[in-house]
Every structure is written in C-alpha cells, then in structure tokens.
Amino acid sequence: MSIALVILAAGKGTRMNSDLPKVLHPIAQTPMLVHAMRAGGALNPEHTVIVTGHGAELVAKAARAEDETATIVVQDEQLGTAHAVAQARDALRGFEGDVIVLFGDTPFINPETLQRMIEARQSHDLVMLGFDIAEIQPRYGRLIMEGDRLVQIVEYKDATEEQRAIRFTNSGLMACDAKLMFELIDQVSNENASGEYYLTELPALANARGLSCTAIKCDEAETLGVDSRVDLAAADGVFQTRARTELMQLGVTLMAPETVYLSADTVIGRDTVIEPNVVFGPGVTVESGATIRAFSHLEGCHVSRGATIGPYARLRPGAELAENTRVGNFVEIKNAEIAEGAKVNHLSYIGDATVGTGSNIGAGTITCNYDGVMKHKTKIGENVFVGSNTMLVAPVTVGDGAMTATGTVVTRDVEPDALAVARPRQENKPGYARKLFDMLKAKKARRDKGS
Ligand code: UD1
C-alpha cells in the first residue's frame, strides 16, 4: 500500500517561550520534527508533506535538510488540526493510498507502531492511535470505544465528567485512506469549545457514514509530546536513557551511563569504553575497541579502532583519527587527519592538518592555521618528531622523519629527515645566577629596613 505522511508543524508552541519554532527545538541535538520525519520515513512513504505555519521558512529549511523531496505547505492561520491536514490536499492530489498524520512535536513515535496502524487499516476505514494515561490529566482527547470500535473522540474541553475519567486517550495520530480523509475533513465544523476544526471529529463522521473506525494502543512514552522546556528536557532524558541502554546492549561500556550525552546519530562500536562525562555532539562515529576518557567532547568526527581520546580532549568537525592513535588531555583537533599510531598527547591544537603514521606531536604544539583572514594547511609527514611548544605557521610542510626543536616557530617547509631549529641559541653565564641572587637579596633587605 502506498503511504503519504502529513506532519503537522504549524503550531507556535507559546509555552516554549522561544524565537525558535517549537518543532525545531532539539532532542539529542536533532530537531523534534526530524525525529518525527525519521519515524515516518521508516515506512518508505511516497510523499511527505510538512504543514508549517509559525517560523515556516526555518521549519521548511530543516525539513528539506533531512529530506529534500519533502513537500512544504503553509497553514497561514492555525485553525485546528483538521484545518492543518486540509492544507496538504493539493500536495496529495491524485495520490491513492493511506495518509498517516503525525505531529512534529511528538518525536518518540516508534515506526513499528505506525506499521501496526497500517495493518489495522486492512480491517478498518480509519485508525487512530491511543494510549492509556497513568494519571487523569486535562489535556488529551478521550477515545470512546465499544469493544474495538471507536465511536467518537471527545476533546477534554468538550467532555462530560464521566468522559474525562476515561484513561484511553488520543495521541492525535491517524491513518486513513487519503480520499476518504479529505472528504471527511470537508464535513468538520468548528462548533466546539475552542472554535477550532478538530481532526478528532473524523471518527464520528466516518461512523455516521457506516464506516468502521478503531483505535490501537501504544505505550504512553511513544506519544510523549513537548510543550515546554521542562517537557523538552524530560524528553531528552527519555531519549538518552534509551540510547545509552541500546549502546550497552550492543557491547559498549559506559562507566557512568547517566553522565554520557549522546546525539541521535551517535555510532559507537562494541568493546569501546566511554568514561564518565563525555559529550557526543552530532555526527560522531567511534569504531570498536576505542577508549574515550573522561570529560571529552566530540563532534563531527571519526575515531578508529583502538584509539584513545582524552581525558579532556576536544574533537571538532573533520577530526579523522586512524587506528591506535592517541589524543591526550587538553588537545583540540579540528579538520585534521591523524594517521595510524600517531600521538598528540598534551595541550595542543591541530587544525586543518594531516599528521602521518607514527608521528609524535609534543606538548603545546599549535598549528597556526589562521592568518586573520584565511585558513591554511599544515602537513606533517610520517615518523616526525615535533618538539614541545612548536608553532607551525601554516601553510607549512614537515617532511617524513624530520624533527623540530622544542620552542621552534616553523615558518618554512622542513625537508625530510631535517631538524628545524628556530629559536635564539642558549648562552650560559658562569656565576651570574649567584650574583643576581645576592643583588636581589640585598635589595629586599634594604626595602624591609626602610618600611
Ligand atoms: C490534539 C488532539 C487531542 C490529542 C492531542 C495529543 C485534536 C483536535 N486534538 O490536541 O485529541 O489528545 O493532540 O497530543 O486534534 N497544529 C497545526 N495547526 C493547527 C493546530 C495544530 O499544525 O491549526 C499542530 C500543532 O503544531 C501540533 C499538533 O498539530 O504539532 C497538535 O496540535 P495541538 O494544538 O497541540 O493539539 P492538542 O490540543 O494537543
């Protein structure tokens, strides 16, 4: 069966108290909308229509970055969920198949649940997704059931006391034949407590035509919606707990799981050990058998097998670490390839650079990659020994097997096997230290006497 997704994302999200449209607030560094798109995307939809409104341009940009084939429609005025879905009518003209309506602010929906909705559609004309609420709350529409037949949905505001006590509530997600859905939407009125066009009127309208409606159940955690920053933090927490558990099940050691922050796209191989307080920003892949030591921050990078990072290391976008590399404390690596077995162990910045196999970068080395206007590249060959506190003023190349003396400022290329020294020659003055000490002590004594 062909499937089209309609994802509602026009709401303002007043309670977020933000300039950013609600659906773009991130969970695990990924906008909520993108989470919803990925869940729906697992069904291989023929069309994905995003209904935008508040912050439409920003929302459209984020949606297209995830799926450039997504169709963006705009709901100028937010007149209710049925009105929102109606905006997808032109985009889906001629489409024959099922529409699944998703909410952009409900990021945890499981693709398997959506699959179950599609399966339920084989025996029912309209399928809603519901869940049992643990506590009665004045928030969700109530699903009025007779056996497995969904009679109607009553919004909390419009419900009687008796209906409000029902725990089977509406997630808002729906599956229905496209043509039928738009026909039913045409019949929706806004005569209710909110004066909105409710999508939740569809079951009653379908029943009136003698069609069959049902509601299937999912876990409350899947329908967790986000309305405020407090909800957002809670949702992120739910994501983190799940993702950490999955990683541990896949054979990754998290020494203090609750202190490791993951992104939605973090990939970590088995037998890798993650020490406490590590942050994974977007776009990180760590292969098997690596060690990420405490307080490291990784983003947009690739760490190969057997590498050791940190403690207190920062890997920025474009850091590409080959097997068995070592990046130690207070080292920042950006847009740089560190080849197999190379070491950058202490207090260094390696940016816009390549470091060859087996090279050792001494403490305090800086690739001076920026001249204030442009970025330049540093190339360090194989088995190079870069002495501590070397400044490599890019663009510059250090050949294979070369060495730089401690404290050297390298401004010219160094040929292979050469030693680069660029610092004043040392001079020792015999007896001078003793003289200097005596002079200073005498000065101090005179000062103490005077005061
Ligand atoms: C809706 C359901 C309710 C359900 C609840 C679950 C209706 C009428 N009610 O209520 O039964 O229990 O979800 O969370 O559907 N939106 C638009 N345009 C609009 C209105 C809404 O795009 O004109 C979007 C919102 O951005 C949001 C989603 O639709 O993503 C749900 O809208 P919201 O107003 O939050 O619905 P609820 O009142 O929560």
mmCIF file of N, CA and C in Angstrom, residues 237-340:
data_model
loop_
_atom_site.group_PDB
_atom_site.id
_atom_site.type_symbol
_atom_site.label_atom_id
_atom_site.label_comp_id
_atom_site.label_asym_id
_atom_site.label_seq_id
_atom_site.Cartn_x
_atom_site.Cartn_y
_atom_site.Cartn_z
ATOM 1 N N GLY A 237 15.858 13.469 28.225
ATOM 2 C CA GLY A 237 16.253 12.462 29.223
ATOM 3 C C GLY A 237 15.777 11.070 28.823
ATOM 4 N N VAL A 238 14.546 11.008 28.336
ATOM 5 C CA VAL A 238 13.994 9.714 27.905
ATOM 6 C C VAL A 238 14.841 9.173 26.754
ATOM 7 N N PHE A 239 15.167 10.067 25.807
ATOM 8 C CA PHE A 239 15.974 9.637 24.663
ATOM 9 C C PHE A 239 17.323 9.112 25.133
ATOM 10 N N GLN A 240 17.964 9.868 26.032
ATOM 11 C CA GLN A 240 19.310 9.493 26.494
ATOM 12 C C GLN A 240 19.286 8.128 27.171
ATOM 13 N N THR A 241 18.316 7.926 28.024
ATOM 14 C CA THR A 241 18.254 6.646 28.743
ATOM 15 C C THR A 241 18.130 5.495 27.750
ATOM 16 N N ARG A 242 17.262 5.691 26.767
ATOM 17 C CA ARG A 242 17.060 4.644 25.761
ATOM 18 C C ARG A 242 18.335 4.390 24.959
ATOM 19 N N ALA A 243 18.957 5.475 24.500
ATOM 20 C CA ALA A 243 20.131 5.348 23.627
ATOM 21 C C ALA A 243 21.307 4.729 24.382
ATOM 22 N N ARG A 244 21.472 5.103 25.646
ATOM 23 C CA ARG A 244 22.567 4.518 26.440
ATOM 24 C C ARG A 244 22.344 3.031 26.614
ATOM 25 N N THR A 245 21.092 2.666 26.915
ATOM 26 C CA THR A 245 20.788 1.246 27.117
ATOM 27 C C THR A 245 21.082 0.464 25.840
ATOM 28 N N GLU A 246 20.664 1.031 24.704
ATOM 29 C CA GLU A 246 20.912 0.345 23.423
ATOM 30 C C GLU A 246 22.409 0.153 23.198
ATOM 31 N N LEU A 247 23.190 1.192 23.475
ATOM 32 C CA LEU A 247 24.645 1.084 23.275
ATOM 33 C C LEU A 247 25.234 -0.009 24.149
ATOM 34 N N MET A 248 24.804 -0.043 25.395
ATOM 35 C CA MET A 248 25.356 -1.057 26.307
ATOM 36 C C MET A 248 24.962 -2.456 25.827
ATOM 37 N N GLN A 249 23.727 -2.562 25.315
ATOM 38 C CA GLN A 249 23.310 -3.859 24.777
ATOM 39 C C GLN A 249 24.152 -4.250 23.569
ATOM 40 N N LEU A 250 24.639 -3.246 22.838
ATOM 41 C CA LEU A 250 25.467 -3.523 21.655
ATOM 42 C C LEU A 250 26.932 -3.762 22.023
ATOM 43 N N GLY A 251 27.238 -3.744 23.326
ATOM 44 C CA GLY A 251 28.592 -4.091 23.734
ATOM 45 C C GLY A 251 29.508 -2.908 23.993
ATOM 46 N N VAL A 252 28.941 -1.750 24.236
ATOM 47 C CA VAL A 252 29.750 -0.569 24.571
ATOM 48 C C VAL A 252 29.727 -0.414 26.096
ATOM 49 N N THR A 253 30.882 -0.179 26.698
ATOM 50 C CA THR A 253 30.917 0.048 28.143
ATOM 51 C C THR A 253 30.738 1.534 28.424
ATOM 52 N N LEU A 254 29.740 1.849 29.224
ATOM 53 C CA LEU A 254 29.567 3.229 29.699
ATOM 54 C C LEU A 254 29.811 3.179 31.202
ATOM 55 N N MET A 255 30.915 3.750 31.643
ATOM 56 C CA MET A 255 31.267 3.595 33.055
ATOM 57 C C MET A 255 30.275 4.284 33.979
ATOM 58 N N ALA A 256 29.774 5.434 33.550
ATOM 59 C CA ALA A 256 28.736 6.119 34.341
ATOM 60 C C ALA A 256 27.687 6.574 33.324
ATOM 61 N N PRO A 257 26.799 5.667 32.924
ATOM 62 C CA PRO A 257 25.911 5.939 31.785
ATOM 63 C C PRO A 257 25.175 7.259 31.873
ATOM 64 N N GLU A 258 24.725 7.595 33.081
ATOM 65 C CA GLU A 258 23.883 8.799 33.212
ATOM 66 C C GLU A 258 24.657 10.083 32.962
ATOM 67 N N THR A 259 25.988 10.022 32.838
ATOM 68 C CA THR A 259 26.773 11.238 32.599
ATOM 69 C C THR A 259 27.239 11.348 31.143
ATOM 70 N N VAL A 260 26.844 10.397 30.314
ATOM 71 C CA VAL A 260 27.270 10.421 28.904
ATOM 72 C C VAL A 260 26.128 10.980 28.068
ATOM 73 N N TYR A 261 26.398 12.044 27.307
ATOM 74 C CA TYR A 261 25.358 12.672 26.499
ATOM 75 C C TYR A 261 25.523 12.257 25.037
ATOM 76 N N LEU A 262 24.466 11.712 24.471
ATOM 77 C CA LEU A 262 24.540 11.180 23.103
ATOM 78 C C LEU A 262 23.699 12.013 22.145
ATOM 79 N N SER A 263 24.065 11.982 20.871
ATOM 80 C CA SER A 263 23.217 12.585 19.840
ATOM 81 C C SER A 263 22.441 11.477 19.144
ATOM 82 N N ALA A 264 21.397 11.892 18.441
ATOM 83 C CA ALA A 264 20.533 10.895 17.801
ATOM 84 C C ALA A 264 21.321 10.049 16.799
ATOM 85 N N ASP A 265 22.403 10.598 16.235
ATOM 86 C CA ASP A 265 23.133 9.843 15.203
ATOM 87 C C ASP A 265 24.480 9.291 15.693
ATOM 88 N N THR A 266 24.685 9.252 17.005
ATOM 89 C CA THR A 266 25.963 8.747 17.529
ATOM 90 C C THR A 266 26.094 7.247 17.239
ATOM 91 N N VAL A 267 27.252 6.869 16.690
ATOM 92 C CA VAL A 267 27.504 5.442 16.419
ATOM 93 C C VAL A 267 28.763 5.047 17.178
ATOM 94 N N ILE A 268 28.664 4.000 17.990
ATOM 95 C CA ILE A 268 29.834 3.552 18.762
ATOM 96 C C ILE A 268 29.945 2.034 18.646
ATOM 97 N N GLY A 269 31.152 1.552 18.342
ATOM 98 C CA GLY A 269 31.366 0.122 18.141
ATOM 99 C C GLY A 269 31.551 -0.632 19.453
ATOM 100 N N ARG A 270 31.446 -1.957 19.369
ATOM 101 C CA ARG A 270 31.494 -2.760 20.597
ATOM 102 C C ARG A 270 32.898 -2.767 21.193
ATOM 103 N N ASP A 271 32.903 -3.034 22.481
ATOM 104 C CA ASP A 271 34.139 -3.047 23.269
ATOM 105 C C ASP A 271 34.835 -1.688 23.321
ATOM 106 N N THR A 272 34.136 -0.669 22.957
ATOM 107 C CA THR A 272 34.657 0.680 23.211
ATOM 108 C C THR A 272 34.255 1.052 24.638
ATOM 109 N N VAL A 273 35.153 1.739 25.318
ATOM 110 C CA VAL A 273 34.873 2.138 26.698
ATOM 111 C C VAL A 273 34.702 3.653 26.741
ATOM 112 N N ILE A 274 33.607 4.082 27.322
ATOM 113 C CA ILE A 274 33.360 5.520 27.477
ATOM 114 C C ILE A 274 33.413 5.827 28.967
ATOM 115 N N GLU A 275 34.355 6.644 29.335
ATOM 116 C CA GLU A 275 34.460 7.031 30.747
ATOM 117 C C GLU A 275 33.392 8.086 31.078
ATOM 118 N N PRO A 276 33.282 8.494 32.337
ATOM 119 C CA PRO A 276 32.225 9.450 32.713
ATOM 120 C C PRO A 276 32.362 10.822 32.043
ATOM 121 N N ASN A 277 31.226 11.495 31.932
ATOM 122 C CA ASN A 277 31.147 12.898 31.485
ATOM 123 C C ASN A 277 31.709 13.142 30.096
ATOM 124 N N VAL A 278 31.220 12.397 29.155
ATOM 125 C CA VAL A 278 31.630 12.587 27.757
ATOM 126 C C VAL A 278 30.412 13.069 26.975
ATOM 127 N N VAL A 279 30.634 14.063 26.106
ATOM 128 C CA VAL A 279 29.535 14.594 25.289
ATOM 129 C C VAL A 279 29.769 14.227 23.823
ATOM 130 N N PHE A 280 28.773 13.628 23.207
ATOM 131 C CA PHE A 280 28.831 13.336 21.780
ATOM 132 C C PHE A 280 27.902 14.305 21.054
ATOM 133 N N GLY A 281 28.474 15.250 20.343
ATOM 134 C CA GLY A 281 27.666 16.142 19.507
ATOM 135 C C GLY A 281 27.256 15.381 18.247
ATOM 136 N N PRO A 282 26.627 16.089 17.294
ATOM 137 C CA PRO A 282 26.158 15.404 16.089
ATOM 138 C C PRO A 282 27.317 14.850 15.250
ATOM 139 N N GLY A 283 27.045 13.774 14.544
ATOM 140 C CA GLY A 283 27.958 13.278 13.514
ATOM 141 C C GLY A 283 29.206 12.569 14.017
ATOM 142 N N VAL A 284 29.082 11.830 15.099
ATOM 143 C CA VAL A 284 30.269 11.130 15.626
ATOM 144 C C VAL A 284 30.169 9.629 15.375
ATOM 145 N N THR A 285 31.256 9.054 14.856
ATOM 146 C CA THR A 285 31.364 7.596 14.763
ATOM 147 C C THR A 285 32.634 7.173 15.488
ATOM 148 N N VAL A 286 32.471 6.244 16.395
ATOM 149 C CA VAL A 286 33.627 5.686 17.104
ATOM 150 C C VAL A 286 33.623 4.191 16.804
ATOM 151 N N GLU A 287 34.728 3.688 16.307
ATOM 152 C CA GLU A 287 34.777 2.263 15.983
ATOM 153 C C GLU A 287 35.009 1.424 17.244
ATOM 154 N N SER A 288 35.153 0.116 17.020
ATOM 155 C CA SER A 288 35.293 -0.813 18.150
ATOM 156 C C SER A 288 36.599 -0.622 18.903
ATOM 157 N N GLY A 289 36.574 -0.998 20.147
ATOM 158 C CA GLY A 289 37.798 -1.101 20.936
ATOM 159 C C GLY A 289 38.513 0.210 21.169
ATOM 160 N N ALA A 290 37.806 1.310 21.080
ATOM 161 C CA ALA A 290 38.425 2.608 21.379
ATOM 162 C C ALA A 290 38.162 2.946 22.848
ATOM 163 N N THR A 291 38.869 3.943 23.344
ATOM 164 C CA THR A 291 38.617 4.403 24.712
ATOM 165 C C THR A 291 38.426 5.913 24.662
ATOM 166 N N ILE A 292 37.305 6.354 25.173
ATOM 167 C CA ILE A 292 37.062 7.801 25.243
ATOM 168 C C ILE A 292 37.086 8.145 26.720
ATOM 169 N N ARG A 293 38.138 8.825 27.114
ATOM 170 C CA ARG A 293 38.314 9.069 28.540
ATOM 171 C C ARG A 293 37.508 10.292 28.995
ATOM 172 N N ALA A 294 37.439 10.429 30.309
ATOM 173 C CA ALA A 294 36.504 11.373 30.943
ATOM 174 C C ALA A 294 36.603 12.801 30.409
ATOM 175 N N PHE A 295 35.471 13.482 30.424
ATOM 176 C CA PHE A 295 35.356 14.918 30.109
ATOM 177 C C PHE A 295 35.779 15.264 28.687
ATOM 178 N N SER A 296 35.616 14.368 27.756
ATOM 179 C CA SER A 296 35.940 14.695 26.367
ATOM 180 C C SER A 296 34.680 15.142 25.645
ATOM 181 N N HIS A 297 34.876 15.940 24.588
ATOM 182 C CA HIS A 297 33.759 16.484 23.811
ATOM 183 C C HIS A 297 34.026 16.180 22.350
ATOM 184 N N LEU A 298 33.138 15.440 21.712
ATOM 185 C CA LEU A 298 33.357 15.009 20.331
ATOM 186 C C LEU A 298 32.209 15.508 19.453
ATOM 187 N N GLU A 299 32.550 15.889 18.233
ATOM 188 C CA GLU A 299 31.520 16.422 17.328
ATOM 189 C C GLU A 299 31.996 16.248 15.884
ATOM 190 N N GLY A 300 31.184 15.680 15.027
ATOM 191 C CA GLY A 300 31.501 15.580 13.597
ATOM 192 C C GLY A 300 32.832 14.907 13.310
ATOM 193 N N CYS A 301 33.122 13.840 14.028
ATOM 194 C CA CYS A 301 34.453 13.225 13.871
ATOM 195 C C CYS A 301 34.357 11.713 13.759
ATOM 196 N N HIS A 302 35.479 11.107 13.395
ATOM 197 C CA HIS A 302 35.537 9.655 13.239
ATOM 198 C C HIS A 302 36.751 9.137 13.994
ATOM 199 N N VAL A 303 36.501 8.232 14.899
ATOM 200 C CA VAL A 303 37.578 7.673 15.728
ATOM 201 C C VAL A 303 37.691 6.190 15.393
ATOM 202 N N SER A 304 38.872 5.765 14.957
ATOM 203 C CA SER A 304 39.018 4.370 14.517
ATOM 204 C C SER A 304 39.367 3.449 15.680
ATOM 205 N N ARG A 305 39.344 2.181 15.351
ATOM 206 C CA ARG A 305 39.634 1.111 16.287
ATOM 207 C C ARG A 305 40.855 1.378 17.163
ATOM 208 N N GLY A 306 40.732 1.082 18.412
ATOM 209 C CA GLY A 306 41.892 1.099 19.296
ATOM 210 C C GLY A 306 42.436 2.478 19.638
ATOM 211 N N ALA A 307 41.782 3.526 19.203
ATOM 212 C CA ALA A 307 42.281 4.877 19.524
ATOM 213 C C ALA A 307 41.932 5.215 20.981
ATOM 214 N N THR A 308 42.726 6.083 21.568
ATOM 215 C CA THR A 308 42.429 6.561 22.929
ATOM 216 C C THR A 308 42.329 8.081 22.902
ATOM 217 N N ILE A 309 41.244 8.574 23.417
ATOM 218 C CA ILE A 309 40.972 10.014 23.385
ATOM 219 C C ILE A 309 40.815 10.511 24.818
ATOM 220 N N GLY A 310 41.418 11.636 25.137
ATOM 221 C CA GLY A 310 41.200 12.277 26.428
ATOM 222 C C GLY A 310 42.095 11.709 27.514
ATOM 223 N N PRO A 311 41.846 12.027 28.788
ATOM 224 C CA PRO A 311 40.723 12.837 29.278
ATOM 225 C C PRO A 311 40.831 14.295 28.822
ATOM 226 N N TYR A 312 39.711 14.975 28.849
ATOM 227 C CA TYR A 312 39.621 16.398 28.469
ATOM 228 C C TYR A 312 40.109 16.659 27.043
ATOM 229 N N ALA A 313 39.671 15.879 26.095
ATOM 230 C CA ALA A 313 40.042 16.146 24.700
ATOM 231 C C ALA A 313 38.836 16.736 23.985
ATOM 232 N N ARG A 314 39.118 17.499 22.931
ATOM 233 C CA ARG A 314 38.015 18.053 22.128
ATOM 234 C C ARG A 314 38.252 17.710 20.667
ATOM 235 N N LEU A 315 37.351 16.911 20.112
ATOM 236 C CA LEU A 315 37.431 16.577 18.690
ATOM 237 C C LEU A 315 36.336 17.339 17.977
ATOM 238 N N ARG A 316 36.736 18.213 17.083
ATOM 239 C CA ARG A 316 35.768 19.053 16.377
ATOM 240 C C ARG A 316 35.512 18.504 14.968
ATOM 241 N N PRO A 317 34.555 19.102 14.230
ATOM 242 C CA PRO A 317 34.208 18.546 12.922
ATOM 243 C C PRO A 317 35.426 18.358 12.023
ATOM 244 N N GLY A 318 35.443 17.197 11.382
ATOM 245 C CA GLY A 318 36.516 16.880 10.446
ATOM 246 C C GLY A 318 37.721 16.233 11.104
ATOM 247 N N ALA A 319 37.641 15.948 12.392
ATOM 248 C CA ALA A 319 38.745 15.208 13.037
ATOM 249 C C ALA A 319 38.607 13.747 12.619
ATOM 250 N N GLU A 320 39.655 13.223 12.033
ATOM 251 C CA GLU A 320 39.620 11.862 11.481
ATOM 252 C C GLU A 320 40.807 11.127 12.090
ATOM 253 N N LEU A 321 40.520 10.252 13.028
ATOM 254 C CA LEU A 321 41.594 9.591 13.769
ATOM 255 C C LEU A 321 41.709 8.138 13.324
ATOM 256 N N ALA A 322 42.907 7.761 12.847
ATOM 257 C CA ALA A 322 43.096 6.388 12.361
ATOM 258 C C ALA A 322 43.316 5.440 13.543
ATOM 259 N N GLU A 323 43.561 4.173 13.226
ATOM 260 C CA GLU A 323 43.661 3.161 14.280
ATOM 261 C C GLU A 323 44.817 3.455 15.230
ATOM 262 N N ASN A 324 44.564 3.134 16.477
ATOM 263 C CA ASN A 324 45.599 3.221 17.528
ATOM 264 C C ASN A 324 46.238 4.595 17.674
ATOM 265 N N THR A 325 45.523 5.620 17.350
ATOM 266 C CA THR A 325 46.040 6.970 17.594
ATOM 267 C C THR A 325 45.786 7.324 19.063
ATOM 268 N N ARG A 326 46.506 8.307 19.530
ATOM 269 C CA ARG A 326 46.286 8.760 20.909
ATOM 270 C C ARG A 326 46.165 10.279 20.915
ATOM 271 N N VAL A 327 45.096 10.730 21.505
ATOM 272 C CA VAL A 327 44.885 12.173 21.644
ATOM 273 C C VAL A 327 44.658 12.419 23.125
ATOM 274 N N GLY A 328 45.549 13.139 23.742
ATOM 275 C CA GLY A 328 45.509 13.232 25.200
ATOM 276 C C GLY A 328 44.786 14.442 25.741
ATOM 277 N N ASN A 329 45.169 14.812 26.952
ATOM 278 C CA ASN A 329 44.438 15.856 27.673
ATOM 279 C C ASN A 329 44.677 17.248 27.093
ATOM 280 N N PHE A 330 43.615 18.022 27.107
ATOM 281 C CA PHE A 330 43.613 19.409 26.628
ATOM 282 C C PHE A 330 44.184 19.524 25.214
ATOM 283 N N VAL A 331 43.730 18.639 24.366
ATOM 284 C CA VAL A 331 44.118 18.671 22.957
ATOM 285 C C VAL A 331 42.849 18.916 22.150
ATOM 286 N N GLU A 332 42.965 19.846 21.192
ATOM 287 C CA GLU A 332 41.835 20.130 20.309
ATOM 288 C C GLU A 332 42.248 19.748 18.893
ATOM 289 N N ILE A 333 41.394 18.983 18.227
ATOM 290 C CA ILE A 333 41.682 18.580 16.845
ATOM 291 C C ILE A 333 40.506 19.011 15.983
ATOM 292 N N LYS A 334 40.782 19.724 14.904
ATOM 293 C CA LYS A 334 39.705 20.161 14.002
ATOM 294 C C LYS A 334 40.141 19.932 12.559
ATOM 295 N N ASN A 335 39.269 19.394 11.753
ATOM 296 C CA ASN A 335 39.530 19.208 10.327
ATOM 297 C C ASN A 335 40.962 18.704 10.092
ATOM 298 N N ALA A 336 41.277 17.601 10.727
ATOM 299 C CA ALA A 336 42.651 17.099 10.634
ATOM 300 C C ALA A 336 42.641 15.578 10.634
ATOM 301 N N GLU A 337 43.546 15.025 9.833
ATOM 302 C CA GLU A 337 43.674 13.556 9.809
ATOM 303 C C GLU A 337 44.895 13.166 10.606
ATOM 304 N N ILE A 338 44.677 12.304 11.563
ATOM 305 C CA ILE A 338 45.790 11.812 12.380
ATOM 306 C C ILE A 338 45.967 10.349 11.970
ATOM 307 N N ALA A 339 47.122 10.023 11.356
ATOM 308 C CA ALA A 339 47.287 8.679 10.790
ATOM 309 C C ALA A 339 47.637 7.658 11.872
ATOM 310 N N GLU A 340 47.633 6.418 11.458
ATOM 311 C CA GLU A 340 47.758 5.297 12.381
ATOM 312 C C GLU A 340 48.928 5.460 13.363
#
